[in-house]
Coordinates of C-alpha atoms and ligand atoms in Angstrom, one line a residue:
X1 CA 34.3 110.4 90.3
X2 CA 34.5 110.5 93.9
X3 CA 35.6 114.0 95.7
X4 CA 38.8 112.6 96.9
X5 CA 39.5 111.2 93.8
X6 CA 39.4 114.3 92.2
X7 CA 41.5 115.7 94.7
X8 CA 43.8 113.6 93.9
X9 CA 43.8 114.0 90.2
X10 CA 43.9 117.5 90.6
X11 CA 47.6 117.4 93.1
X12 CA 48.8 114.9 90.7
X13 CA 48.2 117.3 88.0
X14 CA 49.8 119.8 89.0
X15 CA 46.5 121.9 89.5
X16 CA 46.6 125.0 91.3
X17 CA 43.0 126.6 90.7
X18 CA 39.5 124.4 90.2
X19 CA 37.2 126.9 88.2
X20 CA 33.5 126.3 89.7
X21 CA 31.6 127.8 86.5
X22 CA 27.8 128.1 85.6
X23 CA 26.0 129.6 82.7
X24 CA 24.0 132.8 83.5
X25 CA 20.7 134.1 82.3
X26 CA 22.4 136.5 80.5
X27 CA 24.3 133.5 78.6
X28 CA 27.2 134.2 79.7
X29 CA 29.5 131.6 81.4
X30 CA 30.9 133.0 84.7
X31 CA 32.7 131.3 87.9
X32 CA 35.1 131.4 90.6
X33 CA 38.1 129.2 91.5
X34 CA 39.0 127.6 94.7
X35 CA 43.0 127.1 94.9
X36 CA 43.7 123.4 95.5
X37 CA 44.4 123.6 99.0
X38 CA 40.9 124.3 99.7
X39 CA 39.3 122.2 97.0
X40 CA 37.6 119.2 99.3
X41 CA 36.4 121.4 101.7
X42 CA 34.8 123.3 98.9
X43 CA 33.2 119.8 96.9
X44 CA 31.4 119.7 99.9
X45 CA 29.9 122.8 100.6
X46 CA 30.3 124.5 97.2
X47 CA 31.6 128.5 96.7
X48 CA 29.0 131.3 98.0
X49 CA 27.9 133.9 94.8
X50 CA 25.6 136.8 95.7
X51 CA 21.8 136.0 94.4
X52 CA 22.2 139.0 92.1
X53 CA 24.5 137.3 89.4
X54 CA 21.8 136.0 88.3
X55 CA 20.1 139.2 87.5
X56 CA 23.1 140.8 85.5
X57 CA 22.2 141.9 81.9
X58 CA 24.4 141.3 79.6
X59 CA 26.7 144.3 80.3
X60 CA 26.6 143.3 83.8
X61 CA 23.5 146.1 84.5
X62 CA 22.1 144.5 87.7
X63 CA 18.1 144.6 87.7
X64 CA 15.6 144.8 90.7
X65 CA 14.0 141.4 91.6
X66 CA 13.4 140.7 95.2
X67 CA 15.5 138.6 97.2
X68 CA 18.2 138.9 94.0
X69 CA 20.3 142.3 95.2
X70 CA 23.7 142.6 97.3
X71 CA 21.6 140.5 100.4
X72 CA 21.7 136.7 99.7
X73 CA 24.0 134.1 98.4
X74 CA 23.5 130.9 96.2
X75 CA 25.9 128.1 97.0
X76 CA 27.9 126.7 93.3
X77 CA 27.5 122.9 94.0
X78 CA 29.6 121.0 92.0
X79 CA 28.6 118.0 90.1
X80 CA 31.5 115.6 90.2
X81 CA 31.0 113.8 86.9
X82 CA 31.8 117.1 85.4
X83 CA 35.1 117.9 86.8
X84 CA 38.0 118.1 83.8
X85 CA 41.5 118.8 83.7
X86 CA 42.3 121.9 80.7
X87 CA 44.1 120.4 77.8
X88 CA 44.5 124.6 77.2
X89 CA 45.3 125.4 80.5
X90 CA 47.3 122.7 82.9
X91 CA 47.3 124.6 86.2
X92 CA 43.7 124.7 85.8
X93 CA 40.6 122.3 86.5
X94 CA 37.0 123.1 85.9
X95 CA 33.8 121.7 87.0
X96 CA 30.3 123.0 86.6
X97 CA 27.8 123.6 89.1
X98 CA 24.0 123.6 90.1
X99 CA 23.0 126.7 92.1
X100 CA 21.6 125.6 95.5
X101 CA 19.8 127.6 98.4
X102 CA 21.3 127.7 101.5
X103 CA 19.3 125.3 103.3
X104 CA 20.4 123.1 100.4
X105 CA 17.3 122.8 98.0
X106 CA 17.9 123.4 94.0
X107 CA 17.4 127.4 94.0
X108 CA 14.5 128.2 91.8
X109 CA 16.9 130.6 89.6
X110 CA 18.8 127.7 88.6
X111 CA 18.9 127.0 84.8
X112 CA 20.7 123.3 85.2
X113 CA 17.8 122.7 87.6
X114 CA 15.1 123.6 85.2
X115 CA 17.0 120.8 82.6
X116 CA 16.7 118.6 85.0
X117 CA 13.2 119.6 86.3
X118 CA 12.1 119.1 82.7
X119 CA 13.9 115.8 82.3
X120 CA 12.4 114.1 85.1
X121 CA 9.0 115.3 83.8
X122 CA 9.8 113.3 80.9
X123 CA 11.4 110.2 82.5
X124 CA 7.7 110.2 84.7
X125 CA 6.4 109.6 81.0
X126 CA 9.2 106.5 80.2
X127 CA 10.9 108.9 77.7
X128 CA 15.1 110.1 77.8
X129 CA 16.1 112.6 75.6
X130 CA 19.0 112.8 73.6
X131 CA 20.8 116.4 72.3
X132 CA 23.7 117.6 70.1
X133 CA 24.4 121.4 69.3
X134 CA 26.1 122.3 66.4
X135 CA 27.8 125.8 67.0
X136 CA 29.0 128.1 64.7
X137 CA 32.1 130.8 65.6
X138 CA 34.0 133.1 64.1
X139 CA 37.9 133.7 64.3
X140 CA 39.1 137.4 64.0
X141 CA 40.9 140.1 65.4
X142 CA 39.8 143.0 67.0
X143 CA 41.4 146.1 64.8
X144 CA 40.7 149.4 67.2
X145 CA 37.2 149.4 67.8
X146 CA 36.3 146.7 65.0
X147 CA 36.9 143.0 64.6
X148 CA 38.6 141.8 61.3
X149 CA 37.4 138.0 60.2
X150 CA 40.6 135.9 60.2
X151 CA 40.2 135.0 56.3
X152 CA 38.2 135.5 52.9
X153 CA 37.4 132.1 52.2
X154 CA 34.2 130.6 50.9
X155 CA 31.7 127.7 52.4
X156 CA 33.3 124.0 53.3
X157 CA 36.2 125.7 51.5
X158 CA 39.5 123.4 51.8
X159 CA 41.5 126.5 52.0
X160 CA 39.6 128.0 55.2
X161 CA 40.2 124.7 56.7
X162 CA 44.2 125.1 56.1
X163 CA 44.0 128.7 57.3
X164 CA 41.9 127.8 60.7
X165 CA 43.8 124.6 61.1
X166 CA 46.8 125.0 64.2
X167 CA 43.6 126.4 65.9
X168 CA 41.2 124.2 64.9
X169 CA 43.3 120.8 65.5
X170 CA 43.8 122.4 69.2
X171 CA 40.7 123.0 70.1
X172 CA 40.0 119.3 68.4
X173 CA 43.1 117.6 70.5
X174 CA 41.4 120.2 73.6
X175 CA 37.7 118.6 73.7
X176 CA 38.8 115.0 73.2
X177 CA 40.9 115.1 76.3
X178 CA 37.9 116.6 77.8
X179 CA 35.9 113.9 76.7
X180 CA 34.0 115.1 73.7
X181 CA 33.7 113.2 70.8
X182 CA 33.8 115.2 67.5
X183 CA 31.5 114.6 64.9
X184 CA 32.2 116.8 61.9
X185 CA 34.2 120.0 60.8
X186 CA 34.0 122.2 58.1
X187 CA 34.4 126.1 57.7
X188 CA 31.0 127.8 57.1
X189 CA 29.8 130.9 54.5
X190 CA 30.9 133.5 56.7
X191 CA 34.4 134.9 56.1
X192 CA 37.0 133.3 59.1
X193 CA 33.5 131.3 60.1
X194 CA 34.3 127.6 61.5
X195 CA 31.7 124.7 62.6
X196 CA 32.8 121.8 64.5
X197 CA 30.1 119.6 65.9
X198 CA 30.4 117.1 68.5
X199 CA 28.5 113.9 69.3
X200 CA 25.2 113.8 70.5
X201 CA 24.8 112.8 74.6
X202 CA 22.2 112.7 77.3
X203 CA 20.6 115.8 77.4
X204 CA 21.9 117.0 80.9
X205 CA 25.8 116.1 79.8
X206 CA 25.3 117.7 76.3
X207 CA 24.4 121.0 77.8
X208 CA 27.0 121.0 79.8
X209 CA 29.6 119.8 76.9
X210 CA 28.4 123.3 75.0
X211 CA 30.0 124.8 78.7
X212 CA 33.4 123.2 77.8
X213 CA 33.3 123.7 74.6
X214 CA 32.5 127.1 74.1
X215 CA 35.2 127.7 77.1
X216 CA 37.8 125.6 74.9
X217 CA 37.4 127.6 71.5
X218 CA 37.5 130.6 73.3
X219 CA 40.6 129.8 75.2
X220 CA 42.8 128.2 72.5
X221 CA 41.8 130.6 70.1
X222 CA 42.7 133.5 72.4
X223 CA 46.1 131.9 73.3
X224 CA 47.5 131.5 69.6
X225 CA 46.5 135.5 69.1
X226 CA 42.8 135.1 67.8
X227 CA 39.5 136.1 68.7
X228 CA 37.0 133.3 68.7
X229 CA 33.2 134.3 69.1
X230 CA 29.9 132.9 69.2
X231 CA 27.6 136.0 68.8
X232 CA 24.8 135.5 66.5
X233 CA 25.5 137.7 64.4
X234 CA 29.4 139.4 64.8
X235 CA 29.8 140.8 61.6
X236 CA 26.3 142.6 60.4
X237 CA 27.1 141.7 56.5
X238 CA 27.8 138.2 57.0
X239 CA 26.7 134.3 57.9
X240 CA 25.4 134.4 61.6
X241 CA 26.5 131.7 64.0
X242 CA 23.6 129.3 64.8
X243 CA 23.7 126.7 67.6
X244 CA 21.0 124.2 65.7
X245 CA 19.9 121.6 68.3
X246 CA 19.5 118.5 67.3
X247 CA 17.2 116.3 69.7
X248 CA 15.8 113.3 69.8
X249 CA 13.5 111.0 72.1
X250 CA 14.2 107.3 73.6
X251 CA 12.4 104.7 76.1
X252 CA 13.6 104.4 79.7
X253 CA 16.6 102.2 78.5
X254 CA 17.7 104.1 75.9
X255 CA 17.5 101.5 72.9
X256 CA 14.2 102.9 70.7
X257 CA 14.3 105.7 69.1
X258 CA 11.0 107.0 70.2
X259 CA 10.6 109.5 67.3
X260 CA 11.1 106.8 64.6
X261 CA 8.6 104.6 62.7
X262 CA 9.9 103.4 59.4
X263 CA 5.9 103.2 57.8
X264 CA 5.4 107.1 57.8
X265 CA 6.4 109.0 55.2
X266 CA 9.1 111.0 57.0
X267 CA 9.9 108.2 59.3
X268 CA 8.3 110.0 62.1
X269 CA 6.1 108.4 64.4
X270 CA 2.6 110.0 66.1
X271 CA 5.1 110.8 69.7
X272 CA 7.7 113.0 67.1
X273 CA 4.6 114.7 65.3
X274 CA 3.5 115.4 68.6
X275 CA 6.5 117.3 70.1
X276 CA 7.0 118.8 66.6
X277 CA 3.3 120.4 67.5
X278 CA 4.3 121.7 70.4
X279 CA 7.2 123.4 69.1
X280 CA 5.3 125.0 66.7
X281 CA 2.9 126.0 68.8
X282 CA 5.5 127.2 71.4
X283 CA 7.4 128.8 69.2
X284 CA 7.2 132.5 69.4
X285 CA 8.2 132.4 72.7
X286 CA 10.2 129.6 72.7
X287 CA 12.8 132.0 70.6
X288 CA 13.7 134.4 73.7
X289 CA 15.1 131.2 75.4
X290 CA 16.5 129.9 72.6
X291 CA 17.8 133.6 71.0
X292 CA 18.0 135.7 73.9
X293 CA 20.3 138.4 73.0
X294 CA 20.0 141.9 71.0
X295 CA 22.4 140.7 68.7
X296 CA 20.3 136.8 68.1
X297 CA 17.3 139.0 66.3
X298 CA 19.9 140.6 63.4
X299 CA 20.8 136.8 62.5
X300 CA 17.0 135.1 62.8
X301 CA 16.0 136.7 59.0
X302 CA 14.4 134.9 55.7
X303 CA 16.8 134.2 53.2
X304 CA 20.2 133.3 55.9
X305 CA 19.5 129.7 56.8
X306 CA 19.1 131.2 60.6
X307 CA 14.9 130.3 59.7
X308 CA 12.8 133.1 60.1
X309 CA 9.3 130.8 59.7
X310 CA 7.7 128.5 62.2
X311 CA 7.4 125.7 60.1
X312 CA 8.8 122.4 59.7
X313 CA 10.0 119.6 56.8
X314 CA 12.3 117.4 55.5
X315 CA 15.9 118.5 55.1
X316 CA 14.7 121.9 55.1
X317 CA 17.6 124.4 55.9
X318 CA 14.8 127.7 56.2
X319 CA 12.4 126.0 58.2
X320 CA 12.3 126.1 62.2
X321 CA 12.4 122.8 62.4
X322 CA 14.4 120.5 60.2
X323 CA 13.3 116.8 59.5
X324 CA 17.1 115.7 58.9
X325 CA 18.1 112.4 56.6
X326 CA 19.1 109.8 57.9
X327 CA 22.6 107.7 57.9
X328 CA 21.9 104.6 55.5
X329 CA 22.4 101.5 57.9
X330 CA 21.2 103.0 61.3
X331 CA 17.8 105.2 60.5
X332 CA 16.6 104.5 63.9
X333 CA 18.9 105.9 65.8
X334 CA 19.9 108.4 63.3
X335 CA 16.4 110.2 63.5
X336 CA 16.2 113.4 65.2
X337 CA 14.8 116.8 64.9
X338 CA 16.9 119.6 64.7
X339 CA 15.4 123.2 66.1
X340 CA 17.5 126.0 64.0
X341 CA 16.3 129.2 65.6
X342 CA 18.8 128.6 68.5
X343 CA 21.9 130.2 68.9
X344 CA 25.3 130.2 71.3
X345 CA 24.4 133.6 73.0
X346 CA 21.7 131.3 74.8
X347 CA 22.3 129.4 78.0
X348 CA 21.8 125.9 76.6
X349 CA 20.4 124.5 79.7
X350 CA 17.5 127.0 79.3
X351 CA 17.5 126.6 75.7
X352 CA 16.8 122.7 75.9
X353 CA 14.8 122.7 78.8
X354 CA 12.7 125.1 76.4
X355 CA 12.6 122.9 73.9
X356 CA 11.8 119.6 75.8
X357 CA 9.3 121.8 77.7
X358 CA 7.4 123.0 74.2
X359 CA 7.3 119.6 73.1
X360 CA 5.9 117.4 76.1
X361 CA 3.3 119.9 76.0
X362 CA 2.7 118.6 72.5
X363 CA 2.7 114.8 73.5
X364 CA 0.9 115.8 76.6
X365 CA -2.0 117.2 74.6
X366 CA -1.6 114.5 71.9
X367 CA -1.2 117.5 69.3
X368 CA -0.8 117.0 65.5
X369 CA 0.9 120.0 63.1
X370 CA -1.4 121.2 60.6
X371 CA -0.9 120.1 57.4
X372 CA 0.0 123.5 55.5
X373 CA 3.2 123.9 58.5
X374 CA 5.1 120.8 56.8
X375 CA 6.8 122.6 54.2
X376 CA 9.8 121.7 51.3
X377 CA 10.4 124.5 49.7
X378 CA 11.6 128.1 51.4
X379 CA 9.2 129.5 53.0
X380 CA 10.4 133.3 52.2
X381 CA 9.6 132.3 48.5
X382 CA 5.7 132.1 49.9
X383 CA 3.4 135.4 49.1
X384 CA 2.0 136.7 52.2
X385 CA -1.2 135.3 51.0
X386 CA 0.5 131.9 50.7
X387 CA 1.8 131.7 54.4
X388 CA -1.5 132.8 55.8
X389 CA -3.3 130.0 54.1
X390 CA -0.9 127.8 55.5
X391 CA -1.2 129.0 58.8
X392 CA 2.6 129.7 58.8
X393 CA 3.8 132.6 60.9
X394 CA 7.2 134.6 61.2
X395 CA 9.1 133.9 64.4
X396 CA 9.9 137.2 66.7
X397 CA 11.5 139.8 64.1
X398 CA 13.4 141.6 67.2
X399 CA 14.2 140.8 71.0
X400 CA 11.1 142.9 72.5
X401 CA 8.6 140.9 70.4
X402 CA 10.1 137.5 71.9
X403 CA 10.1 138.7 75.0
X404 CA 6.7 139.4 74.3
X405 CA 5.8 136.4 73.3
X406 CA 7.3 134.4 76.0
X407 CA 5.3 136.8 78.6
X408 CA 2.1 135.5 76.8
X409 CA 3.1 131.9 76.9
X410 CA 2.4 130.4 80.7
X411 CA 3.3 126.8 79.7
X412 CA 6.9 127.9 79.2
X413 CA 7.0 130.2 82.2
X414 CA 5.2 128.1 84.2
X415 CA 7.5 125.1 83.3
X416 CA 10.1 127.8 84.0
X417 CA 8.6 128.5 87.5
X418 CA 8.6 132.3 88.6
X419 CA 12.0 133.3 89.6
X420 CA 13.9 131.7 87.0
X421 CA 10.8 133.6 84.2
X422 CA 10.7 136.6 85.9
X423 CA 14.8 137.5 86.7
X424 CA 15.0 135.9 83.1
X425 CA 12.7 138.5 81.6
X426 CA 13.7 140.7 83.4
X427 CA 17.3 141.6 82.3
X428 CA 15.9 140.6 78.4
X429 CA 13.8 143.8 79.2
X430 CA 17.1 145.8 80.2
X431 CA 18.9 144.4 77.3
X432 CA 16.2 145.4 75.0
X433 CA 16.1 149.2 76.6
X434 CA 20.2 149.3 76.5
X435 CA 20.4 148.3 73.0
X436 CA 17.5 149.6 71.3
X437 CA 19.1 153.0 72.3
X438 CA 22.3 152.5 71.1
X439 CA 23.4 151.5 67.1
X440 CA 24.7 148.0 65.6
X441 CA 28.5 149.0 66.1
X442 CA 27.6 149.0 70.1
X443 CA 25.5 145.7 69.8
X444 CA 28.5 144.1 68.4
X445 CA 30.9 145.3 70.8
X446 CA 29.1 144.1 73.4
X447 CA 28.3 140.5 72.0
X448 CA 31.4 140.2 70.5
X449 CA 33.4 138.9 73.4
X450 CA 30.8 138.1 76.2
X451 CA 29.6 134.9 73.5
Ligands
LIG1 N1 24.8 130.1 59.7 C1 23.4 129.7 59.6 C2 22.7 130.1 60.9 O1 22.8 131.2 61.3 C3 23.3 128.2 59.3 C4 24.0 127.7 58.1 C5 23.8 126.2 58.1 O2 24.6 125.5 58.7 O3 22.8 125.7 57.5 O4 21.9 129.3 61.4
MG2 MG1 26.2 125.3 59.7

């Protein structure tokens, strides 16, 4: 859409404040508004925020990076094609935003610039990539200082549905007039626990769709009297909320599915054993942009479907990676890989850039996964013994180990760049020093409602 157009759209609307949001390192959506009156002026040259939003931990603790304190502004540019009226809202609009310097360059803190960065590395090779998260969320009330799931019900159970459904048909109604096409819904193990995926996109525009929908579950939840959230783990003794990330890989044009080859055993071809490498390899550190949060390392743990190994196979629900089936009719462009350790506390532009980043580094290098990492069975069943022979390790067991891990790993933080690695680990750092002081009923106060 063209800025006047969306003027227009917004008058006509009855629009009173344009939202100009971004996802943080931290995760955590934030933004400011510009009323209407003021809304062309500020398509054009964007809405100042001071450098150090993007140094916040995740209880707004602000960290010391240079050039990132109260001196210095980033400018929130909007991308027109993501401007959207709220179904939940009707006085308000919201668009989302790259964060650019003030002599107008991408700002090297920017996590929708590192997407894109990583997207035109892979369009210089003639491939496109094609994403689709699959969020979990729970519904409950907050009861004095704890949060109450909104029912008792089991897995895919048709009662749950009934329960969750005036909220669940809203937030359904809520992303379709946003644009979002809906794929599949069912409620999931955890008491009050609801999944609802949407259709898979370019990877730029299905980043941004987690934006919009996380905003929109939140939103209509909160306005019918309930508490939606997408911490990885909100209640210690049940399901965690994943944000599985299906991806998949496609020629310039977008018409061959670049990971298929019907002749191999899995239907994979050499390109999707090759990114499937380089996740593996990448994986350890991989996690801390794809789990970044206290709260992601009590939900990554054998034995919850979260995966706790870095290993890989087909249809396999406790491995890192999952080879999934395919629809009978279209296995072409039904193949895709999809990378469980991720969840919604992570800022899915960093999270897929990750990803693609890990697994050009594998076609790059032409790498091939060991044999003993292709796995069909759970790997927790393994002895020690077992997994060492197979070369499979654990993924990070808590946040300071990831962060560990993605210190040691220059291909991601160099794909990162230096500003976006260091602020990043940075206020993981903070995080890990805040909540490894405090116990799990403070961890999930303070995930609770930021995710
Ligand atoms: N809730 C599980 C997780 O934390 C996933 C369950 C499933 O959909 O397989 O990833
Ligand atoms: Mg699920």
């Amino acid at each position: 859409m063209e800025a006047h157009e969306i003027v227009q759209q917004a008058r006509d609307s009855g629009v009173n404040l344009v939202m100009f949001a971004y996802c943080d390192n931290s995760g955590i959506i934030r933004g400011k508004a510009t009323h209407v009156s003021g809304l062309e002026r500020r398509l054009a040259s964007g809405i100042g925020v001071t450098t150090a939003m993007q140094v916040m931990g995740d209880m707004d603790q602000l960290q010391p990076i240079d050039g990132m304190g109260p001196v210095g502004e980033f400018r929130m540019m909007p991308d027109l094609d993501t401007f959207t009226l709220l179904p939940y809202a009707p006085k308000r609009a919201l668009i989302l935003v790259d964060m650019i310097t003030m002599d107008q360059k991408p700002w090297a803190a920017c996590p929708r610039n590192f997407l894109k960065r990583m997207l035109a590395q892979a369009e210089s090779m003639a491939i496109t990539f094609q994403a689709a998260f699959e969020p979990e969320w729970y519904l409950a009330r907050q009861d004095g200082d704890s949060f109450v799931p909104m029912d008792e019900s089991l897995d895919n159970s048709t009662l749950g549905a009934a329960i969750a459904r005036e909220i669940v048909d809203d937030v359904v109604d809520a992303l379709e007039a946003q644009g979002l096409a809906i794929e599949q819904y069912h409620t999931e193990v955890g008491h009050g626990q609801q999944e609802l995926s949407i259709t898979h996109a370019d990877a730029l525009r299905a980043a941004d769709n987690h934006i919009i929908y996380r905003e929109t579950v939140r939103n209509v939840a909160w306005q019918r009297g309930w508490l939606a959230s997408f911490a990885p783990k909100p209640f210690p003794d049940q399901a965690g909320n994943g944000n599985h990330t299906h991806i998949s890989a496609w020629d310039a044009a977008s018409e061959r599915n670049l990971f298929y080859d019907p002749n191999d055993s899995m239907q994979l071809s050499e390109l999707a054993y090759h990114f499937i490498s380089g996740i593996m390899e990448h994986l350890p550190g991989l996690t801390l942009l794809t789990g970044p949060s206290m709260n992601s390392y009590r939900r990554i743990s054998p034995g919850s479907w979260s995966t706790a190994y870095i290993c890989y196979g087909p249809d396999n629900r406790e491995a890192a990676l999952r080879v999934p089936s395919r629809f009978w009719g279209s296995e072409m462009a039904s193949t895709n890989l999809e990378y469980r350790p991720a969840d919604s506390s992570s800022n899915p532009y960093i999270a897929l850039a990750g990803i693609i980043a890990a697994g050009l580094d594998g076609i790059r290098r032409s790498l091939t996964p060991a044999d003993g990492l292709r796995i069909a069975e759970d790997p927790a069943r393994l002895t020690p013994d077992e997994l060492a022979a197979r070369g499979i390790r654990r993924l990070p067991s808590t946040l300071l180990e990831a962060i560990h891990a993605l210190e040691a790993d220059t291909v991601l933080t160099d794909a990162m760049g230096p500003l976006l690695a260091d602020s990043y680990l940075t206020i993981r750092k903070a995080d890990w020093e805040l909540f490894s002081q405090h116990d799990v009923d403070f961890e999930i106060r303070h995930h609770f409602y930021k995710y």
